[in-house]
mmCIF file of C-alpha atoms in Angstrom:
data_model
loop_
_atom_site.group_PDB
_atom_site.id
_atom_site.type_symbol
_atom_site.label_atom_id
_atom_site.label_comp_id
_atom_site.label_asym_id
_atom_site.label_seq_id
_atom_site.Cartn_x
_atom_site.Cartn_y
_atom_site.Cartn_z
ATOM 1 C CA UNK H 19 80.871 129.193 119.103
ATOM 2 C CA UNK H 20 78.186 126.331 119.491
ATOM 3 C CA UNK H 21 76.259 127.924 116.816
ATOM 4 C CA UNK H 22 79.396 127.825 114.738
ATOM 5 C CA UNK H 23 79.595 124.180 115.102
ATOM 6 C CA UNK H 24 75.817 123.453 114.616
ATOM 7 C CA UNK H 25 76.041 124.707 110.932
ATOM 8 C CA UNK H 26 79.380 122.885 110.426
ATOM 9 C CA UNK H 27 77.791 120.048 111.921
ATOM 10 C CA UNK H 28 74.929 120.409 109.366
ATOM 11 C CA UNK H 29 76.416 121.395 106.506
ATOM 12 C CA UNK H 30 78.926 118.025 106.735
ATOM 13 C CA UNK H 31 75.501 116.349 107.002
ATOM 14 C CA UNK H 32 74.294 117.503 103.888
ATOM 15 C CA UNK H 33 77.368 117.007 101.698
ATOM 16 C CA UNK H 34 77.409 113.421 103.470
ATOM 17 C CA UNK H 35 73.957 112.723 102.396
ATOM 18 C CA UNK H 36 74.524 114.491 98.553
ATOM 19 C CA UNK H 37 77.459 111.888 98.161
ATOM 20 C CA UNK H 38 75.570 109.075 99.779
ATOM 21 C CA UNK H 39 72.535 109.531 97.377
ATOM 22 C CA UNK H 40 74.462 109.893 94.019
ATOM 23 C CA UNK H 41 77.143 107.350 94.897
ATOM 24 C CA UNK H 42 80.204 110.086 94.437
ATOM 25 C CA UNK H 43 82.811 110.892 96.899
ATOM 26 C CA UNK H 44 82.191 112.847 99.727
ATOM 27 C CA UNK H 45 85.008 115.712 99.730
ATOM 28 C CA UNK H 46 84.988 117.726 103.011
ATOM 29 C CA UNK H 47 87.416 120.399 104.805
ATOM 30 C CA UNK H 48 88.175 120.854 108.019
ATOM 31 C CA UNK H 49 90.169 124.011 109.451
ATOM 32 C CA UNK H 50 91.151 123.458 112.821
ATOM 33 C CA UNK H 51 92.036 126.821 113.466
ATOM 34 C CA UNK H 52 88.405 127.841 113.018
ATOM 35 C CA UNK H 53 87.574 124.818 115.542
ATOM 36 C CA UNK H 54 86.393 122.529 113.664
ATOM 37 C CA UNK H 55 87.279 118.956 114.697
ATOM 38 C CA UNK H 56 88.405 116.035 112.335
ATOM 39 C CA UNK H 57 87.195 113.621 114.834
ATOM 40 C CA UNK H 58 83.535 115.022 114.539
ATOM 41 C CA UNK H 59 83.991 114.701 110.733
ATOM 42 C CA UNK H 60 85.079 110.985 110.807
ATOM 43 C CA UNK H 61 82.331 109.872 113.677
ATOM 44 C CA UNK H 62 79.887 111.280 110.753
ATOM 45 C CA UNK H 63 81.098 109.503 107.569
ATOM 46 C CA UNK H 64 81.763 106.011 109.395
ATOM 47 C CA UNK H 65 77.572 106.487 110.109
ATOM 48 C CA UNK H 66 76.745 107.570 106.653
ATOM 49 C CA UNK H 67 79.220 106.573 104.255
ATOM 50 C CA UNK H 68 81.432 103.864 105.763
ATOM 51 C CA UNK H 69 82.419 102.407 102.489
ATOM 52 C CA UNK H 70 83.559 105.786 100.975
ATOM 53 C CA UNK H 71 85.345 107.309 98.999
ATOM 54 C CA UNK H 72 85.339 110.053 101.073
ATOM 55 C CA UNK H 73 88.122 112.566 101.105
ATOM 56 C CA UNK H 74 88.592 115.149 103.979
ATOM 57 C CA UNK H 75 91.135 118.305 103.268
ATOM 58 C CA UNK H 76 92.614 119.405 106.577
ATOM 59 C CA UNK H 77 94.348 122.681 107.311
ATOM 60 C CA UNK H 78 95.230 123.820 111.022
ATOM 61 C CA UNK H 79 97.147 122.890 113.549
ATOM 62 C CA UNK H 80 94.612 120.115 115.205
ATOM 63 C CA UNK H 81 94.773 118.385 118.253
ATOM 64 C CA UNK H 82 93.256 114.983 119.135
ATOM 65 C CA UNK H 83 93.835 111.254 119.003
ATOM 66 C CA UNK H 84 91.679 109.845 116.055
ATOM 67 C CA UNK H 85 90.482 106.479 115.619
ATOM 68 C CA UNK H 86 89.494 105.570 112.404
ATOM 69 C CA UNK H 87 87.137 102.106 112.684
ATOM 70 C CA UNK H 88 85.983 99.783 109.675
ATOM 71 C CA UNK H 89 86.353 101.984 107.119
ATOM 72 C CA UNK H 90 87.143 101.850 103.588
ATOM 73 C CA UNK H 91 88.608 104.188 100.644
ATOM 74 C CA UNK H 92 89.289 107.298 103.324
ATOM 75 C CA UNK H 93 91.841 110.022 102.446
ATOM 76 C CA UNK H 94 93.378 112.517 105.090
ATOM 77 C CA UNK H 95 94.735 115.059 103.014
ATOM 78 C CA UNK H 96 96.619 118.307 103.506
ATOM 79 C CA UNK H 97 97.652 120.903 101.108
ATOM 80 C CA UNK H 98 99.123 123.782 103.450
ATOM 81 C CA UNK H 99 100.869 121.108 105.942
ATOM 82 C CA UNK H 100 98.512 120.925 108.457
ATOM 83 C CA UNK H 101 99.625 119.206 111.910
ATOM 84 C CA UNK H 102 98.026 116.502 113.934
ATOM 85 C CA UNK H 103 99.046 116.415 118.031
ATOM 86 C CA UNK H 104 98.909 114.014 120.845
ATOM 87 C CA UNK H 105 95.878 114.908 123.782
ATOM 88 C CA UNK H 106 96.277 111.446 125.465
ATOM 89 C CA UNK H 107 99.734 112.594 127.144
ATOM 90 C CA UNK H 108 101.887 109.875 125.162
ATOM 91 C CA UNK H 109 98.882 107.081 126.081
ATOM 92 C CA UNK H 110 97.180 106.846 122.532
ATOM 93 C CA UNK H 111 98.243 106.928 118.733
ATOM 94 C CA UNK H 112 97.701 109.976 117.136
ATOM 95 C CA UNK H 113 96.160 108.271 114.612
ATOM 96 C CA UNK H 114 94.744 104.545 115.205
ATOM 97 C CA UNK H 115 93.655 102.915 111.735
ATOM 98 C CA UNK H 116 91.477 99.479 112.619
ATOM 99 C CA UNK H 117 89.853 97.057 110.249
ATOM 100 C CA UNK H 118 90.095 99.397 107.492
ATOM 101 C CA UNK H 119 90.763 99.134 103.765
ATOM 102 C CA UNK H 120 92.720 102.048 101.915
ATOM 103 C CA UNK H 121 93.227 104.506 104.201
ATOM 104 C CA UNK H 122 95.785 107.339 103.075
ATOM 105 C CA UNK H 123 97.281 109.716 104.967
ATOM 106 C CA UNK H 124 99.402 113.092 103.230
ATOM 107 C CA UNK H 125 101.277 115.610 103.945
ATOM 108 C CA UNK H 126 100.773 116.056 108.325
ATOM 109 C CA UNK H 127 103.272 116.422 110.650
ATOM 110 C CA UNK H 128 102.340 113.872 113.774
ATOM 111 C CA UNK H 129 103.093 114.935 116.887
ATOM 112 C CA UNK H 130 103.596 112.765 119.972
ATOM 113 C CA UNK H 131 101.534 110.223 121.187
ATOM 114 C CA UNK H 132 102.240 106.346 122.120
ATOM 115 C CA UNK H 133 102.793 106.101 118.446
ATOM 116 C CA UNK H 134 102.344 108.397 115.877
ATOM 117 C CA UNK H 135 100.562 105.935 113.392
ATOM 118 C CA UNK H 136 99.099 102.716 113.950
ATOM 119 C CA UNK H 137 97.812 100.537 111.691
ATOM 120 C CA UNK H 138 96.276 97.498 112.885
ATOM 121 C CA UNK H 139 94.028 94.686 112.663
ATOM 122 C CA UNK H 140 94.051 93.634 108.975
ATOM 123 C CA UNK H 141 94.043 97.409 107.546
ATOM 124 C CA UNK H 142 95.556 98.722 104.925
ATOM 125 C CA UNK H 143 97.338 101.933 105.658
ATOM 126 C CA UNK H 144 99.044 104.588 102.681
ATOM 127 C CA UNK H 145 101.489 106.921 104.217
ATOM 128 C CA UNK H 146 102.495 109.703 101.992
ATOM 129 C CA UNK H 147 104.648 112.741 102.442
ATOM 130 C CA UNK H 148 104.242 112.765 106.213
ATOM 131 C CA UNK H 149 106.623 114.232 108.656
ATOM 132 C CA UNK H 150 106.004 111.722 111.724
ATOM 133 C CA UNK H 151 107.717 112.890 115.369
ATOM 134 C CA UNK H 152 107.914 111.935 118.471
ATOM 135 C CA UNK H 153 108.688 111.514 121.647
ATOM 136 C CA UNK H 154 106.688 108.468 122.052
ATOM 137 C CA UNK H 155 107.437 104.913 121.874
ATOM 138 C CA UNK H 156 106.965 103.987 118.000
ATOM 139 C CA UNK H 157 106.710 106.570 115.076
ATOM 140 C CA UNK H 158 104.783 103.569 112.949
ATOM 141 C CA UNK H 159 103.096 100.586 114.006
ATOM 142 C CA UNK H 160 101.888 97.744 111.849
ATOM 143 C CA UNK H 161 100.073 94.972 113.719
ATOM 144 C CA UNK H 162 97.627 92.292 112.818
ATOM 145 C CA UNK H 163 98.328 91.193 109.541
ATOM 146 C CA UNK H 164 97.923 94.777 108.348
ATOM 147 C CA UNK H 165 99.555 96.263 105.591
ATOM 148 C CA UNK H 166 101.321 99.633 105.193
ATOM 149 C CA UNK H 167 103.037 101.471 102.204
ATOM 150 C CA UNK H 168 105.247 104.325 103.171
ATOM 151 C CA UNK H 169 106.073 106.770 100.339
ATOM 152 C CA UNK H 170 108.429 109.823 101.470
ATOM 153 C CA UNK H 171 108.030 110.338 104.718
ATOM 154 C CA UNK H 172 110.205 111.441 107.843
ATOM 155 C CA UNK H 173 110.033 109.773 110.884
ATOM 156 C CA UNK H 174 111.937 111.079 114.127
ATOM 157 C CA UNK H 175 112.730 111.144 117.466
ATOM 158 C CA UNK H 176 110.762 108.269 118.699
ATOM 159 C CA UNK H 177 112.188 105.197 121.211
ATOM 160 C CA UNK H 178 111.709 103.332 118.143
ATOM 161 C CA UNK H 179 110.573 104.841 114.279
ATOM 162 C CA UNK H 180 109.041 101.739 113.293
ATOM 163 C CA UNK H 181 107.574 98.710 114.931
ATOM 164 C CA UNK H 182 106.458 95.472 112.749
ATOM 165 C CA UNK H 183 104.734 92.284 114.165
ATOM 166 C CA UNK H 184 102.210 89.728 113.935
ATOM 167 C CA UNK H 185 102.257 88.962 110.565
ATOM 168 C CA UNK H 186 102.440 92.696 108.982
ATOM 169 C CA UNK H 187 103.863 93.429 105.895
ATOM 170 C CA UNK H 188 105.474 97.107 104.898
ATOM 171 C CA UNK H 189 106.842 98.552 101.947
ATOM 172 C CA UNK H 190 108.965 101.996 102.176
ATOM 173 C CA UNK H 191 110.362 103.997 99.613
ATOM 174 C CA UNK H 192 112.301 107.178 99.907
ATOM 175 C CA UNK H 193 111.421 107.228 103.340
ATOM 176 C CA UNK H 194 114.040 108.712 106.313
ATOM 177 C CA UNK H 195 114.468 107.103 109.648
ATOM 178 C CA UNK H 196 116.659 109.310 111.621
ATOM 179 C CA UNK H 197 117.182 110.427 115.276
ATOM 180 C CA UNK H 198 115.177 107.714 116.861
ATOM 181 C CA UNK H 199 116.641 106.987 119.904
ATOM 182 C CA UNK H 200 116.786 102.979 119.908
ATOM 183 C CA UNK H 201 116.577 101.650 116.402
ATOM 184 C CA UNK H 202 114.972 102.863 113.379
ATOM 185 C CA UNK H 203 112.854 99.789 112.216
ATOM 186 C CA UNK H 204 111.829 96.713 114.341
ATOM 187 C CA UNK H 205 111.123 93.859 112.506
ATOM 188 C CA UNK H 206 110.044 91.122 114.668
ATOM 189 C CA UNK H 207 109.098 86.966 113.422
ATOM 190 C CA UNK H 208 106.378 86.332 111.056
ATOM 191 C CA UNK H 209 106.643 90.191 109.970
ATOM 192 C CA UNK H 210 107.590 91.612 106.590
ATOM 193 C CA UNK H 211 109.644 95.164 105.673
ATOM 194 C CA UNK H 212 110.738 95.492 101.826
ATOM 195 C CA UNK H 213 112.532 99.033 101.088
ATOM 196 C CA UNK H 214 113.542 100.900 98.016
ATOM 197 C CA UNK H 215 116.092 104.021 98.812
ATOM 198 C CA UNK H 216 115.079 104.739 102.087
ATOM 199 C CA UNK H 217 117.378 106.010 104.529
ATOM 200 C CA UNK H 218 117.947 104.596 107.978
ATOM 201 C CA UNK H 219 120.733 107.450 109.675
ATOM 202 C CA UNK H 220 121.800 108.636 113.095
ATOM 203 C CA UNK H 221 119.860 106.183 114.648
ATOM 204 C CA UNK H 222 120.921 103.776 117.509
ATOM 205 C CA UNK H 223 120.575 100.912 115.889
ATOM 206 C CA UNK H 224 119.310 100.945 112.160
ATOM 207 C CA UNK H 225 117.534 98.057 112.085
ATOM 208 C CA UNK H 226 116.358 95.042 114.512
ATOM 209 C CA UNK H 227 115.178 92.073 112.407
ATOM 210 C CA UNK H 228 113.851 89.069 113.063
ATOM 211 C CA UNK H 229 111.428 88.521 110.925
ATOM 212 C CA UNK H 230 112.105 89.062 106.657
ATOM 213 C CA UNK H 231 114.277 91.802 105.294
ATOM 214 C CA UNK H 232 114.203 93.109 101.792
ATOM 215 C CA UNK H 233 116.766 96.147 101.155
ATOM 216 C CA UNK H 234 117.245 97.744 97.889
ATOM 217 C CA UNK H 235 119.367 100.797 97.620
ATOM 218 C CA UNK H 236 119.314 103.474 100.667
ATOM 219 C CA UNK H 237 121.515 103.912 103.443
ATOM 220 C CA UNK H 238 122.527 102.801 106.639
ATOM 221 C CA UNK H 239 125.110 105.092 108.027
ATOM 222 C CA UNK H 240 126.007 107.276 111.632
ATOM 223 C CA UNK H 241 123.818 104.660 113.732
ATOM 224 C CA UNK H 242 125.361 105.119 117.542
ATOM 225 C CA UNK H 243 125.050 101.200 117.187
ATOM 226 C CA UNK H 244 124.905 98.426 114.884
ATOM 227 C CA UNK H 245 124.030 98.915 111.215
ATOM 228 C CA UNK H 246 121.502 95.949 111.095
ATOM 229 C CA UNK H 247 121.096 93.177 113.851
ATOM 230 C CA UNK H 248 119.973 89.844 112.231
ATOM 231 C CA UNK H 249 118.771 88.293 114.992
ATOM 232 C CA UNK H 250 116.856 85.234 112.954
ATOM 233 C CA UNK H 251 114.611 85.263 109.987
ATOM 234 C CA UNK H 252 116.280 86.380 106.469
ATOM 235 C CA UNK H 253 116.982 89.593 104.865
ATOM 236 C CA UNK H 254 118.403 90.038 101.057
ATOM 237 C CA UNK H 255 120.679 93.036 100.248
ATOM 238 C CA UNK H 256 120.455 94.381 96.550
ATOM 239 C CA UNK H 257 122.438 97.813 96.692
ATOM 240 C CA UNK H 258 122.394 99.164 100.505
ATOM 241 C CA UNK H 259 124.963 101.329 101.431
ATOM 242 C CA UNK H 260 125.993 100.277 104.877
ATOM 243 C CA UNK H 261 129.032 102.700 106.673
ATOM 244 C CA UNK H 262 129.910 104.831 109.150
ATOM 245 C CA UNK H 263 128.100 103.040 112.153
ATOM 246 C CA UNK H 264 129.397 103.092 115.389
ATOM 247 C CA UNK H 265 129.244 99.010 116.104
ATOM 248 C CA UNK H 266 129.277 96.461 112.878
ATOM 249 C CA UNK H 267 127.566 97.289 110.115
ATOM 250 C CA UNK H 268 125.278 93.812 110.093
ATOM 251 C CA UNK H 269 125.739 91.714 112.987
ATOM 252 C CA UNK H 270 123.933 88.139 112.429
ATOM 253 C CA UNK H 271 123.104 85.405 115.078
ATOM 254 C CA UNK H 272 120.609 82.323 116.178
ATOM 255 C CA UNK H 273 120.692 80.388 112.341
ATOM 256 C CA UNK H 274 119.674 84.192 110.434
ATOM 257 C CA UNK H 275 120.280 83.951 106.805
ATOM 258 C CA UNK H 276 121.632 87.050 104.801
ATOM 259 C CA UNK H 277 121.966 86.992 101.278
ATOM 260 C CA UNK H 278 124.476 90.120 100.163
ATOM 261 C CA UNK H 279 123.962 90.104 96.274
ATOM 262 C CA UNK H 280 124.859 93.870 95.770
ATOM 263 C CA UNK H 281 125.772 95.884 99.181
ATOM 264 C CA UNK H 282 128.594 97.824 99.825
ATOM 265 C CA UNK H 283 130.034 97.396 103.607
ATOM 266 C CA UNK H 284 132.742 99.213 104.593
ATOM 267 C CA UNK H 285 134.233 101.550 106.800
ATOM 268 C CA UNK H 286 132.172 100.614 110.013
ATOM 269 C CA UNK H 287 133.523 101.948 113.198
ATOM 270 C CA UNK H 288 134.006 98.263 115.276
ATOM 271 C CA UNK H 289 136.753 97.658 112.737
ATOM 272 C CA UNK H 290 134.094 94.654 111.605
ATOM 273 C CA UNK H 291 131.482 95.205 108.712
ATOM 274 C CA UNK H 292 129.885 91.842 109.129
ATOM 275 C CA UNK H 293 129.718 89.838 112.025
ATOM 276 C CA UNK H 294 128.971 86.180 112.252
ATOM 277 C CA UNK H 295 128.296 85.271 115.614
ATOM 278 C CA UNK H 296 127.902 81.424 117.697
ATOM 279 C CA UNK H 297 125.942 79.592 116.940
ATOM 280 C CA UNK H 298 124.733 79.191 113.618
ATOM 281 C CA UNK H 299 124.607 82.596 111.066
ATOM 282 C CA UNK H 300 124.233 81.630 107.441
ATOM 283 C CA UNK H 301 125.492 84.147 104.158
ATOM 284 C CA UNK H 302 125.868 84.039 100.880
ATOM 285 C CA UNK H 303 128.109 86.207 98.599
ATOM 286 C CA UNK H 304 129.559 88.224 101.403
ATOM 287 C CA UNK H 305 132.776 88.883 98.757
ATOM 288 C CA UNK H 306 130.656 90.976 96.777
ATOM 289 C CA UNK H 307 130.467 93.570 99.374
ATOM 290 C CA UNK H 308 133.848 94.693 100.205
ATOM 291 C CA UNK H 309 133.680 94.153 103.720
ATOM 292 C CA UNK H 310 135.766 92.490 106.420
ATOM 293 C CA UNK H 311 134.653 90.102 107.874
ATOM 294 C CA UNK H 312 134.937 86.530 110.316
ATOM 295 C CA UNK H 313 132.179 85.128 108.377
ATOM 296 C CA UNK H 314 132.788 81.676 106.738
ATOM 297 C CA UNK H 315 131.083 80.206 103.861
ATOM 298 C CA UNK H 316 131.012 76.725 102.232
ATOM 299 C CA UNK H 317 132.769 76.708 98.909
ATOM 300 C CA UNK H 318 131.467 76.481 95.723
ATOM 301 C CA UNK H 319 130.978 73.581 93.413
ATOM 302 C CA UNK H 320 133.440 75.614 91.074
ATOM 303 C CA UNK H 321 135.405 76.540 94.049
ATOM 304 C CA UNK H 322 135.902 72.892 94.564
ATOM 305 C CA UNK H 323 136.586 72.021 91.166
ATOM 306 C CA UNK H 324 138.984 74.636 91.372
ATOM 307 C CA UNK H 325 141.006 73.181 94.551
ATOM 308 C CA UNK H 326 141.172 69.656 92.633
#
C-alpha cells in the first residue's frame, strides 16, 4: 500500500512539474477507491502550481474534509458521480474554499459536515450539478465578501440549506432547496442572493432575508412555515410562484421593502398571502399578485387624480 502511494505521489509530481514548465493545465485523477487521497493532490498543486489551471477528475467514494487555501483557476470535477464525506464528525466543512479565485466544483454528492460547502474570505466559488446533504448546520456558506454561483444543484436536509453574510453575494439558477429542516436560504444584512427558477420546497421556512432579495421565476411552495420572512433589507419579485405554505406566503416587518412586479401569491395556508406587520413594512404593486392581503399602500398620482 505505501508503495502504491509513493508512485502516485510521484507521478502527480511529475505531471505537476510538466504543466508548471510549459505553462498548460495540470489535469490529474484521483480514484478514491484505489486510496488515493484528494487532499494529498491539492497540498501538492497549492506548492507547485498555486495559480493554476489545474483540473483534478475524481471518481470514488472519498472521505475527508478539504481545505482549499489561496488558490486560483481549480476545478473539482466528476464524471461517474463521485462522493465527498464528512471525517470531522459534523465539526468541519466538507469542503472549505479560502482566499481563492475560480474555484468550481461538479457533479459530487457532499455528505455531512458543519457545512457542506463553504466559501469564504473573498473567494469565488462555482457550484455546478452538485447534490449537497446533510445533516449539518448549513448546506452552503458564503462569508467574507465572497462570491458564489450555483448552477443546478440539490441541497438537503441541513438545519439550514444556505447561509449568506458579511457582505456575500450569490447567484442560483435551477437550483432545489428542499427538506432542510429550518429554512432554505438565510440571507442576513449587507448580503446579496439573486435567483433565476430555483426552487425553494418542503422547507420550514423558504427564505429568511434581511439583507437584498432578487427572485425571478421558481417556486416557493409546501414550506411547514412562512413562504419568505422579510425581516428588513429589500427583495424584488419578477415571476415567483409563492403557494401552498403552511404560514403566509411573505411575511414583512422592521421598515423591509418588497417590490411585487410579477409574482403570483395565492392559496397560502394562514388564509394570508402577504403580511404587513407593525411597525413600518413598505410594498409596491402588491395588486399585481393576486393575493390577499392587510397590506396598505399610498395611492397613486393617477389614483389621486382619479378620486378628484
Amino acid at each position: 500500500m505505501r508503495q502504491k502511494a509513493r508512485v502516485f505521489a510521484f507521478l502527480l509530481l511529475v505531471a505537476i512539474g510538466a504543466a508548471s514548465q510549459y505553462a498548460q493545465a495540470a489535469h490529474l485523477s484521483v480514484n478514491c477507491d484505489k486510496h488515493e487521497s484528494i487532499s494529498k493532490v491539492l497540498r501538492l498543486l497549492a506548492k507547485t502550481n498555486p495559480q493554476g489551471p489545474n483540473r483534478v477528475t475524481v471518481s470514488g467514494s472519498c472521505e475527508g474534509n478539504l481545505v482549499i487555501q489561496s488558490m486560483d483557476r481549480l476545478t473539482l470535477i466528476t464524471e461517474t458521480g463521485a462522493s465527498i464525506s464528512d471525517r470531522s464528525d459534523g465539526n468541519l466543512a466538507v469542503v472549505d474554499i479560502e482566499d481563492s479565485q475560480r474555484v468550481t466544483l461538479q457533479g459530487f454528492t457532499i455528505n455531512g459536515g458543519a457545512q457542506g460547502i463553504l466559501c469564504s474570505t473573498a473567494s469565488l466559488c462555482y457550484l455546478t450539478g452538485n447534490t449537497i446533504q446533510g445533516p449539518g448546520r448549513f448546506g452552503i456558506n458564503v462569508i467574507k465578501g465572497s462570491r458564489a454561483f450555483l448552477e443546478s444543484n440539490v441541497i438537503e436536509d441541513w438545519g439550514r440549506g444556505a447561509f449568506i453574510d458579511s457582505g456575500a453575494q450569490v447567484f442560483s439558477s435551477n437550483d432545489v432547496f428542499q427538506s432542510n429542516g429550518g429554512s432554505a436560504l438565510v440571507i442576513l444584512a449587507a448580503a446579496y442572493f439573486e435567483s433565476l427558477n430555483s426552487k425553494f420546497d418542503n422547507n420550514g421556512v423558504g427564505i429568511d432575508a434581511g439583507g437584498t432579495l432578487t427572485l425571478r421565476g421558481g417556486t416557493i411552495s409546501g414550506n411547514s412555515s412562512d413562504g419568505i420572512r422579510l425581516l428588513s433589507g429589500k427583495a424584488g419579485f419578477l415571476g415567483p410562484t409563492i403557494t401552498g405554505n403552511g404560514g403566509v406566503g411573505v411575511h414583512l416587518e422592521d421598515g423591509a421593502f418588497a417590490g411585487f412586479l410579477a409574482a403570483s401569491i395565492t392559496g397560502n395556508l394562514s388564509g394570508l398571502d402577504v403580511d404587513c406587520e407593525p411597525q413600518f413594512p413598505i410594498t409596491r404593486f402588491i395588486d399585481r399578485t393576486g393575493a390577499i392581503t392587510n397590506c396598505v399602500e399610498p395611492a397613486s398620482a393617477a389614483q389621486r387624480e382619479t378620486l378628484k
